[in-house]
């Protein structure tokens, strides 16, 4: 399930981040940050929609294109019926696909767009993801103001919207190949330890990617997983080296750990999560490093927990999925 | 899928929770709230000449008001993070669960929002509170023979 691309390039990215991400170490790589969680809207859901709209507006401005100059928009978020994307993307682009891969959507959208572009079905696409700490708390956990003590293994949903424009026009950064993941069930069912739930999916996709391409981890300057947090990250490192003998100790990190300053920002516990967590790191910091040629080859493995509170209460496990995409500086 | 190696590695990276510390904090905070409640009752009885039953009701209402106010101002969840379950077990926790649910769903309107969702967390407390009251009442009636 690995696809190679010859003419898919990254044209530009736009990243919007919330107040918690603003306090993190990657602040300077974001196009815009917000000081509160409402973004000037009157509810959290509407705030997420507004972030998407503003993000797309800035993207079109940066690209110098009109609203229907873009062929395809792929949107994804965590709300029911992916409603933040469907409301936020209204009026933009000639086609729209809404996808749900939980936190893996940031890479899944790029894979779908790349396949369309590679076979010349479209010439450009914008992949957009968003998540909001408060809307996902409300939907997946407790009311937002409810203070239930959480264990240290819990992760913190990142707030923001991030988009990336892929096209067939040559630029400095290209999409080199991608590996689609499959749904994994490892018998894990603790929603307060998503790193442990998602690590098997990351391991499976990484192994598949290395086997199908014949590469080893040192082929890449940096390998990133999406939002495993500080404990999930260690699980991946250990398991990959013990079971498959792949050494990830030198060039591997996790976006959830990079997005926040874990020593100072105690409220994020084990690290960030949510589709926008990996997107903010990749579309913001990693894209910047690739453009400046400080990094040459980067493998992004976005991990997603396909968590449905209803089914977990019905004693089902939490499934997970991970998709990988490799970016190269030219 | 069962994978013993995975379970072993994952268990070795499980963060240790400071359970004893949390327990002591919750015990002390819960106890302090109890003491404070008793002080309010004593003040009501001595200075305002209320009966003890009336004073107890006043004390409960006072705590419910304070917890709801702090929830709506956005402080209570931060206090819970520091004080652990010491704030959630007394009546303050019950008030907090209702106010936070009401706040969350206020945008969906009075009926489909607040009305439908206010007991989202507190519903279990009310249901099993009533059921256990009935159960223990029956036990007391049949075994103790006290009406």
Short mmCIF file of C-alpha atoms in Angstrom, two decimals:
data_model
loop_
_atom_site.label_atom_id
_atom_site.label_comp_id
_atom_site.label_asym_id
_atom_site.label_seq_id
_atom_site.Cartn_x
_atom_site.Cartn_y
_atom_site.Cartn_z
CA UNK A 1 0.00 0.00 0.00
CA UNK A 2 2.88 2.38 -0.71
CA UNK A 3 2.44 4.89 -3.54
CA UNK A 4 5.29 6.79 -5.16
CA UNK A 5 4.81 10.26 -6.63
CA UNK A 6 6.75 12.08 -9.31
CA UNK A 7 4.90 15.34 -9.73
CA UNK A 8 3.23 16.30 -6.47
CA UNK A 9 4.59 19.42 -4.77
CA UNK A 10 3.77 21.48 -1.69
CA UNK A 11 2.80 24.96 -2.78
CA UNK A 12 2.13 26.61 0.57
CA UNK A 13 0.80 26.09 4.08
CA UNK A 14 -1.23 28.16 6.53
CA UNK A 15 -1.31 27.43 10.26
CA UNK A 16 -3.59 28.95 12.90
CA UNK A 17 -3.02 28.00 16.51
CA UNK A 18 -4.85 28.51 19.79
CA UNK A 19 -3.63 30.02 23.07
CA UNK A 20 -2.03 26.85 24.49
CA UNK A 21 -0.06 26.17 21.30
CA UNK A 22 1.02 29.81 21.32
CA UNK A 23 2.83 29.18 24.61
CA UNK A 24 4.69 26.24 23.06
CA UNK A 25 8.12 26.27 21.44
CA UNK A 26 6.85 26.38 17.82
CA UNK A 27 5.01 29.70 18.11
CA UNK A 28 7.09 31.50 15.49
CA UNK A 29 6.18 28.99 12.78
CA UNK A 30 2.45 29.71 12.97
CA UNK A 31 0.84 32.24 10.63
CA UNK A 32 -1.63 33.39 13.25
CA UNK A 33 -2.32 32.65 16.90
CA UNK A 34 -5.35 33.36 19.06
CA UNK A 35 -5.40 34.61 22.63
CA UNK A 36 -8.66 32.96 23.65
CA UNK A 37 -10.60 29.89 22.61
CA UNK A 38 -13.60 31.74 21.11
CA UNK A 39 -11.70 33.46 18.26
CA UNK A 40 -14.40 36.17 18.31
CA UNK A 41 -17.27 33.72 17.68
CA UNK A 42 -20.04 33.07 20.22
CA UNK A 43 -19.60 29.30 20.67
CA UNK A 44 -16.68 26.90 20.49
CA UNK A 45 -18.09 25.07 17.47
CA UNK A 46 -18.54 28.34 15.61
CA UNK A 47 -15.02 29.33 16.65
CA UNK A 48 -13.66 26.22 14.94
CA UNK A 49 -15.65 27.01 11.79
CA UNK A 50 -14.36 30.58 11.87
CA UNK A 51 -10.78 29.38 12.20
CA UNK A 52 -11.25 27.23 9.08
CA UNK A 53 -12.77 30.10 7.08
CA UNK A 54 -10.06 32.55 8.11
CA UNK A 55 -7.42 29.95 7.38
CA UNK A 56 -8.77 29.34 3.86
CA UNK A 57 -9.05 33.08 3.25
CA UNK A 58 -5.40 33.55 4.13
CA UNK A 59 -4.42 30.53 2.03
CA UNK A 60 -6.15 31.95 -1.06
CA UNK A 61 -4.56 35.32 -0.37
CA UNK A 62 -1.10 33.76 -0.06
CA UNK A 63 -1.60 31.76 -3.26
CA UNK A 64 -3.04 34.75 -5.08
CA UNK A 65 -5.91 32.65 -6.33
CA UNK A 66 -9.67 33.10 -6.56
CA UNK A 67 -12.08 30.84 -4.67
CA UNK A 68 -12.74 28.57 -7.66
CA UNK A 69 -9.13 28.36 -8.84
CA UNK A 70 -8.58 25.41 -6.53
CA UNK A 71 -9.88 22.07 -7.81
CA UNK A 72 -10.34 20.15 -4.61
CA UNK A 73 -10.62 20.85 -0.91
CA UNK A 74 -10.27 17.97 1.52
CA UNK A 75 -11.50 18.83 5.00
CA UNK A 76 -11.38 16.98 8.25
CA UNK A 77 -12.07 17.58 11.94
CA UNK A 78 -13.32 15.74 15.02
CA UNK A 79 -16.88 17.01 15.27
CA UNK A 80 -19.85 14.80 14.47
CA UNK A 81 -20.57 14.72 10.72
CA UNK A 82 -17.22 16.55 10.30
CA UNK A 83 -19.37 19.63 10.56
CA UNK A 84 -16.63 22.20 11.22
CA UNK A 85 -15.12 21.39 7.82
CA UNK A 86 -18.38 21.19 5.94
CA UNK A 87 -19.48 24.57 7.27
CA UNK A 88 -16.05 26.18 7.12
CA UNK A 89 -15.20 25.12 3.54
CA UNK A 90 -18.53 26.25 2.10
CA UNK A 91 -17.95 28.48 -0.92
CA UNK A 92 -14.34 27.45 -1.54
CA UNK A 93 -12.94 25.24 -4.31
CA UNK A 94 -14.65 23.33 -7.10
CA UNK A 95 -14.93 20.05 -5.25
CA UNK A 96 -15.02 18.98 -1.61
CA UNK A 97 -14.26 15.73 0.14
CA UNK A 98 -14.87 15.37 3.86
CA UNK A 99 -12.77 12.67 5.46
CA UNK A 100 -12.59 11.20 8.94
CA UNK A 101 -9.39 9.57 10.10
CA UNK A 102 -9.45 11.09 13.59
CA UNK A 103 -6.00 12.51 14.26
CA UNK A 104 -4.51 10.74 11.22
CA UNK A 105 -6.51 13.01 8.88
CA UNK A 106 -3.67 15.49 8.38
CA UNK A 107 -1.75 12.88 6.38
CA UNK A 108 -4.74 10.98 5.00
CA UNK A 109 -5.96 14.15 3.26
CA UNK A 110 -2.52 14.68 1.73
CA UNK A 111 -2.42 11.07 0.44
CA UNK A 112 -5.82 11.39 -1.25
CA UNK A 113 -4.91 14.74 -2.80
CA UNK A 114 -1.50 13.45 -3.95
CA UNK A 115 -3.09 10.46 -5.71
CA UNK A 116 -5.52 12.73 -7.54
CA UNK A 117 -2.71 15.07 -8.60
CA UNK A 118 -0.24 12.33 -9.57
CA UNK A 119 -2.68 10.89 -12.12
CA UNK A 120 -3.53 14.36 -13.45
CA UNK A 121 -7.16 14.18 -12.41
CA UNK A 122 -6.75 17.55 -10.71
CA UNK A 123 -3.97 20.12 -10.76
CA UNK A 124 -4.14 21.39 -7.18
CA UNK A 125 -5.82 20.70 -3.85
CA UNK A 126 -5.99 22.15 -0.37
CA UNK A 127 -6.01 19.71 2.55
CA UNK A 128 -7.38 21.26 5.70
CA UNK A 129 -7.68 19.93 9.23
CA UNK A 130 -8.96 21.52 12.38
CA UNK A 131 -9.59 20.62 15.98
CA UNK A 132 -10.59 22.54 19.07
CA UNK A 133 -9.81 21.52 22.62
CA UNK A 134 -13.22 22.55 23.92
CA UNK A 135 -15.40 21.09 21.15
CA UNK A 136 -13.67 17.74 21.42
CA UNK A 137 -13.83 17.76 25.22
CA UNK A 138 -17.56 18.38 24.92
CA UNK A 139 -18.04 15.68 22.32
CA UNK A 140 -15.77 12.93 23.55
CA UNK A 141 -15.41 13.56 27.27
CA UNK A 142 -17.09 15.76 29.88
CA UNK A 143 -18.59 19.26 29.69
CA UNK A 144 -15.80 21.76 29.08
CA UNK A 145 -15.94 23.43 32.48
CA UNK A 146 -16.12 20.11 34.31
CA UNK A 147 -12.91 19.49 36.19
CA UNK A 148 -12.28 15.78 36.38
CA UNK A 149 -8.71 14.92 37.40
CA UNK A 150 -6.96 13.16 34.52
CA UNK A 151 -4.11 10.66 34.64
CA UNK A 152 -0.69 11.69 33.38
CA UNK A 153 -1.00 9.46 30.33
CA UNK A 154 -3.93 11.52 28.96
CA UNK A 155 -3.30 13.81 25.98
CA UNK A 156 -4.60 17.30 25.29
CA UNK A 157 -6.48 18.12 22.09
CA UNK A 158 -4.71 20.91 20.23
CA UNK A 159 -6.67 23.94 19.04
CA UNK A 160 -6.32 25.44 15.60
CA UNK A 161 -6.72 24.99 11.88
CA UNK A 162 -3.99 24.11 9.41
CA UNK A 163 -4.05 23.77 5.65
CA UNK A 164 -1.59 22.70 2.99
CA UNK A 165 -1.84 23.32 -0.74
CA UNK A 166 -0.56 20.52 -2.98
CA UNK A 167 -0.17 21.00 -6.71
CA UNK A 168 1.54 19.66 -9.82
CA UNK A 169 3.52 22.90 -10.17
CA UNK A 170 7.16 22.50 -9.21
CA UNK A 171 8.24 23.99 -5.86
CA UNK A 172 11.02 23.44 -3.29
CA UNK A 173 9.26 20.66 -1.40
CA UNK A 174 7.77 17.57 -2.95
CA UNK A 175 5.62 14.69 -1.77
CA UNK A 176 7.75 11.65 -2.44
CA UNK A 177 5.68 8.67 -1.38
CA UNK A 178 2.96 7.57 0.99
CA UNK A 179 1.82 4.46 2.81
CA UNK A 180 -1.81 3.86 3.71
CA UNK A 181 -2.40 2.24 7.06
CA UNK A 182 -5.04 -0.23 8.18
CA UNK A 183 -7.31 -0.39 11.20
CA UNK A 184 -5.62 -1.96 14.20
CA UNK A 185 -7.22 -3.43 17.33
CA UNK A 186 -4.73 -4.33 20.07
CA UNK A 187 -7.30 -4.80 22.79
CA UNK A 188 -6.72 -1.33 24.26
CA UNK A 189 -9.70 0.57 25.61
CA UNK A 190 -8.49 3.37 27.84
CA UNK A 191 -9.48 6.79 26.40
CA UNK A 192 -7.10 8.39 28.91
CA UNK A 193 -4.10 6.67 27.38
CA UNK A 194 -4.39 7.27 23.65
CA UNK A 195 -0.64 6.95 23.12
CA UNK A 196 -0.87 3.31 24.08
CA UNK A 197 -3.95 2.84 21.88
CA UNK A 198 -2.34 4.37 18.79
CA UNK A 199 1.25 3.14 19.09
CA UNK A 200 0.43 -0.27 17.47
CA UNK A 201 -0.97 1.52 14.39
CA UNK A 202 2.15 3.67 14.09
CA UNK A 203 4.34 0.56 14.46
CA UNK A 204 2.34 -1.33 11.80
CA UNK A 205 2.47 1.51 9.27
CA UNK A 206 6.17 2.21 9.90
CA UNK A 207 7.05 -1.47 9.46
CA UNK A 208 4.96 -1.66 6.29
CA UNK A 209 6.54 1.49 4.91
CA UNK A 210 10.10 0.25 5.53
CA UNK A 211 9.35 -3.21 4.10
CA UNK A 212 7.59 -1.95 0.97
CA UNK A 213 10.17 0.70 0.16
CA UNK A 214 13.21 -1.31 1.26
CA UNK A 215 14.40 1.62 3.35
CA UNK A 216 15.67 1.76 6.91
CA UNK A 217 14.97 4.51 9.47
CA UNK A 218 18.30 6.24 8.76
CA UNK A 219 17.15 7.01 5.19
CA UNK A 220 15.17 9.88 6.74
CA UNK A 221 16.50 12.94 8.52
CA UNK A 222 13.47 12.89 10.75
CA UNK A 223 10.63 10.46 11.40
CA UNK A 224 7.60 11.90 13.14
CA UNK A 225 4.54 10.27 14.63
CA UNK A 226 1.37 12.28 15.05
CA UNK A 227 0.18 12.49 18.62
CA UNK A 228 1.38 9.57 20.72
CA UNK A 229 2.60 11.75 23.56
CA UNK A 230 5.72 11.18 25.60
CA UNK A 231 4.83 7.66 26.74
CA UNK A 232 3.47 6.36 23.42
CA UNK A 233 6.61 7.62 21.73
CA UNK A 234 8.80 5.45 23.96
CA UNK A 235 6.61 2.42 23.26
CA UNK A 236 7.11 2.83 19.49
CA UNK A 237 10.87 3.28 19.90
CA UNK A 238 11.26 0.17 22.07
CA UNK A 239 8.90 -2.07 20.13
CA UNK A 240 10.41 -1.20 16.74
CA UNK A 241 13.89 -2.00 17.97
CA UNK A 242 13.06 -5.18 19.93
CA UNK A 243 10.61 -6.77 17.50
CA UNK A 244 11.79 -5.55 14.07
CA UNK A 245 15.32 -4.35 14.80
CA UNK A 246 14.70 -0.85 13.42
CA UNK A 247 16.67 1.74 15.37
CA UNK A 248 14.61 4.89 15.91
CA UNK A 249 16.72 6.34 18.71
CA UNK A 250 18.48 9.01 16.60
CA UNK A 251 15.96 10.60 14.29
CA UNK A 252 12.51 9.98 15.72
CA UNK A 253 10.15 12.33 17.52
CA UNK A 254 6.46 12.84 18.17
CA UNK A 255 4.47 15.92 17.13
CA UNK A 256 2.42 15.85 20.36
CA UNK A 257 5.64 16.22 22.34
CA UNK A 258 7.09 18.91 20.04
CA UNK A 259 4.03 21.17 19.98
CA UNK A 260 4.14 22.00 23.71
CA UNK A 261 6.76 22.65 26.32
CA UNK A 262 5.99 19.62 28.47
CA UNK A 263 8.06 20.78 31.42
CA UNK A 264 6.26 24.14 31.71
CA UNK A 265 2.82 23.40 30.29
CA UNK A 266 1.61 20.87 32.85
CA UNK A 267 -2.01 21.12 31.64
CA UNK A 268 -1.20 19.22 28.44
CA UNK A 269 -0.13 16.13 30.47
CA UNK A 270 1.47 13.60 28.08
CA UNK A 271 1.35 15.94 25.06
CA UNK A 272 -0.88 17.21 22.29
CA UNK A 273 -3.40 15.30 20.21
CA UNK A 274 -6.06 16.00 17.62
CA UNK A 275 -5.72 16.24 13.84
CA UNK A 276 -4.32 19.75 14.04
CA UNK A 277 -1.53 18.70 16.42
CA UNK A 278 0.47 16.86 13.75
CA UNK A 279 -0.67 19.40 11.13
CA UNK A 280 0.64 22.41 13.08
CA UNK A 281 4.03 20.74 13.51
CA UNK A 282 4.24 19.44 9.93
CA UNK A 283 2.66 22.27 7.96
CA UNK A 284 4.33 24.86 10.19
CA UNK A 285 7.72 23.81 11.53
CA UNK A 286 8.64 20.86 9.25
CA UNK A 287 7.60 22.65 6.04
CA UNK A 288 9.71 25.62 7.09
CA UNK A 289 12.74 23.40 7.75
CA UNK A 290 12.32 21.62 4.41
CA UNK A 291 12.09 24.93 2.56
CA UNK A 292 15.26 26.16 4.26
CA UNK A 293 16.89 22.79 3.42
CA UNK A 294 17.74 22.15 7.07
CA UNK A 295 15.91 18.87 6.68
CA UNK A 296 16.05 16.86 3.44
CA UNK A 297 13.79 13.87 3.93
CA UNK A 298 11.03 13.62 6.47
CA UNK A 299 8.59 10.80 7.12
CA UNK A 300 5.33 11.80 8.77
CA UNK A 301 3.21 9.10 10.38
CA UNK A 302 -0.05 10.63 11.58
CA UNK A 303 -1.78 8.42 14.11
CA UNK A 304 -5.48 8.40 14.83
CA UNK A 305 -7.57 6.78 17.56
CA UNK A 306 -10.93 5.84 16.06
CA UNK A 307 -12.57 6.50 19.39
CA UNK A 308 -16.33 6.29 19.79
CA UNK A 309 -17.40 6.90 23.42
CA UNK A 310 -20.67 5.05 22.83
CA UNK A 311 -18.97 1.83 21.77
CA UNK A 312 -16.37 2.04 24.51
CA UNK A 313 -19.25 2.15 27.04
CA UNK A 314 -20.59 -0.93 25.22
CA UNK A 315 -17.28 -2.67 26.10
CA UNK A 316 -15.70 -2.46 22.65
CA UNK A 317 -12.01 -1.67 22.20
CA UNK A 318 -10.64 1.54 20.69
CA UNK A 319 -9.31 0.96 17.17
CA UNK A 320 -6.48 2.97 15.75
CA UNK A 321 -5.01 3.82 12.36
CA UNK A 322 -1.87 5.51 11.03
CA UNK A 323 -0.92 6.83 7.59
CA UNK A 324 2.55 7.79 6.43
CA UNK A 325 3.75 10.34 3.92
CA UNK A 326 7.30 11.25 2.96
CA UNK A 327 8.29 14.82 2.08
CA UNK A 328 11.52 15.77 0.35
CA UNK A 329 13.33 19.06 -0.11
CA UNK A 330 14.49 19.55 -3.70
CA UNK B 1 -5.12 -9.04 18.69
CA UNK B 2 -3.15 -10.17 21.71
CA UNK B 3 0.50 -9.28 21.79
CA UNK B 4 2.38 -10.08 24.99
CA UNK B 5 5.51 -8.22 23.93
CA UNK B 6 3.47 -5.09 23.26
CA UNK B 7 1.73 -5.30 26.63
CA UNK B 8 5.10 -5.74 28.36
CA UNK B 9 6.70 -2.75 26.61
CA UNK B 10 3.62 -0.56 27.04
CA UNK B 11 3.40 -1.42 30.76
CA UNK B 12 7.04 -0.48 31.24
CA UNK B 13 6.27 3.02 29.89
CA UNK B 14 3.18 3.57 31.96
CA UNK B 15 3.51 6.77 34.03
CA UNK B 16 3.21 6.28 37.78
CA UNK B 17 0.32 8.14 39.34
CA UNK B 18 0.86 9.77 42.71
CA UNK B 19 -2.20 8.08 44.20
CA UNK B 20 -1.24 8.43 47.86
CA UNK B 21 -0.55 12.15 47.48
CA UNK B 22 -3.85 12.69 45.64
CA UNK B 23 -5.65 10.73 48.33
CA UNK B 24 -4.19 12.83 51.14
CA UNK B 25 -4.96 16.11 49.32
CA UNK B 26 -8.55 14.99 48.68
CA UNK B 27 -8.90 13.88 52.32
CA UNK B 28 -7.64 17.19 53.70
CA UNK B 29 -9.63 19.38 51.28
CA UNK B 30 -12.81 17.34 51.76
CA UNK B 31 -12.33 17.54 55.52
CA UNK B 32 -11.80 21.29 55.41
CA UNK B 33 -15.01 21.74 53.44
CA UNK B 34 -16.81 19.65 56.08
CA UNK B 35 -15.34 21.81 58.87
CA UNK B 36 -16.29 24.98 57.05
CA UNK B 37 -19.85 23.67 56.63
CA UNK B 38 -20.01 22.96 60.35
CA UNK B 39 -18.84 26.51 61.11
CA UNK B 40 -21.61 27.92 58.89
CA UNK B 41 -24.19 25.79 60.70
CA UNK B 42 -22.90 26.92 64.10
CA UNK B 43 -22.97 30.58 63.06
CA UNK B 44 -26.53 30.25 61.75
CA UNK B 45 -27.65 28.53 64.96
CA UNK B 46 -25.91 30.87 67.41
CA UNK B 47 -26.14 34.28 65.78
CA UNK B 48 -29.26 34.02 63.61
CA UNK B 49 -31.24 31.76 65.93
CA UNK B 50 -32.15 29.20 63.27
CA UNK B 51 -32.91 25.58 64.05
CA UNK B 52 -30.16 23.09 63.16
CA UNK B 53 -32.26 21.64 60.30
CA UNK B 54 -32.71 25.10 58.78
CA UNK B 55 -29.03 25.90 59.24
CA UNK B 56 -28.05 22.69 57.41
CA UNK B 57 -30.19 23.62 54.42
CA UNK B 58 -28.63 27.07 54.39
CA UNK B 59 -25.14 25.55 54.47
CA UNK B 60 -25.92 23.27 51.48
CA UNK B 61 -27.37 26.15 49.48
CA UNK B 62 -24.30 28.24 50.29
CA UNK B 63 -21.92 25.58 48.98
CA UNK B 64 -24.04 24.98 45.87
CA UNK B 65 -24.01 28.71 45.16
CA UNK B 66 -20.25 29.06 45.63
CA UNK B 67 -19.46 25.99 43.49
CA UNK B 68 -21.79 27.13 40.70
CA UNK B 69 -20.39 30.64 40.79
CA UNK B 70 -16.79 29.43 40.61
CA UNK B 71 -17.72 27.03 37.78
CA UNK B 72 -19.34 29.77 35.74
CA UNK B 73 -16.37 32.05 36.30
CA UNK B 74 -14.11 29.24 35.05
CA UNK B 75 -12.14 28.63 38.27
CA UNK B 76 -13.62 25.41 39.58
CA UNK B 77 -12.04 23.00 37.09
CA UNK B 78 -8.64 24.50 37.85
CA UNK B 79 -9.28 24.15 41.59
CA UNK B 80 -10.24 20.48 41.10
CA UNK B 81 -6.91 19.91 39.34
CA UNK B 82 -5.16 21.13 42.48
CA UNK B 83 -7.51 19.81 45.17
CA UNK B 84 -8.35 16.51 43.37
CA UNK B 85 -11.59 14.78 44.32
CA UNK B 86 -11.80 16.61 47.64
CA UNK B 87 -13.94 19.18 45.82
CA UNK B 88 -15.94 16.68 43.75
CA UNK B 89 -17.25 14.39 46.48
CA UNK B 90 -19.06 17.01 48.65
CA UNK B 91 -22.19 18.76 47.35
CA UNK B 92 -19.86 21.22 45.57
CA UNK B 93 -19.06 18.48 43.02
CA UNK B 94 -22.73 17.84 42.38
CA UNK B 95 -23.42 21.54 41.80
CA UNK B 96 -20.32 21.76 39.62
CA UNK B 97 -21.44 18.87 37.40
CA UNK B 98 -24.83 20.51 36.79
CA UNK B 99 -23.53 24.03 36.21
CA UNK B 100 -20.79 22.87 33.86
CA UNK B 101 -23.28 20.84 31.79
CA UNK B 102 -25.70 23.79 31.69
CA UNK B 103 -22.92 26.14 30.62
CA UNK B 104 -21.80 23.79 27.88
CA UNK B 105 -25.21 23.43 26.28
CA UNK B 106 -26.53 26.97 26.76
CA UNK B 107 -26.04 27.79 23.08
CA UNK B 108 -28.38 25.00 22.01
CA UNK B 109 -31.29 26.70 23.75
CA UNK B 110 -33.34 26.29 26.93
CA UNK B 111 -35.11 23.05 25.94
CA UNK B 112 -32.77 21.05 23.69
CA UNK B 113 -29.66 22.48 25.32
CA UNK B 114 -29.83 23.17 29.03
CA UNK B 115 -33.05 21.24 29.74
CA UNK B 116 -31.96 18.06 28.00
CA UNK B 117 -28.37 18.06 29.15
CA UNK B 118 -28.18 19.58 32.63
CA UNK B 119 -28.37 16.14 34.28
CA UNK B 120 -25.84 14.59 31.92
CA UNK B 121 -23.39 13.91 34.75
CA UNK B 122 -25.64 14.47 37.76
CA UNK B 123 -28.35 12.10 36.47
CA UNK B 124 -26.49 9.04 37.80
CA UNK B 125 -26.09 10.63 41.22
CA UNK B 126 -29.79 11.44 41.44
CA UNK B 127 -31.03 8.07 40.13
CA UNK B 128 -28.80 5.90 42.29
CA UNK B 129 -29.16 8.29 45.22
CA UNK B 130 -32.94 7.82 45.15
CA UNK B 131 -32.70 4.07 44.58
CA UNK B 132 -30.25 3.54 47.44
CA UNK B 133 -32.31 5.75 49.77
CA UNK B 134 -35.31 3.56 49.04
CA UNK B 135 -33.28 0.37 49.51
CA UNK B 136 -31.77 1.38 52.83
CA UNK B 137 -35.12 2.77 53.96
CA UNK B 138 -36.67 -0.65 53.33
CA UNK B 139 -33.86 -2.46 55.14
CA UNK B 140 -34.28 -0.18 58.10
CA UNK B 141 -38.06 -0.67 58.08
CA UNK B 142 -37.93 -4.48 58.00
CA UNK B 143 -34.86 -5.11 60.16
CA UNK B 144 -34.87 -2.19 62.54
CA UNK B 145 -38.65 -1.94 62.65
CA UNK B 146 -38.40 1.83 62.86
CA UNK B 147 -40.81 3.93 60.86
#
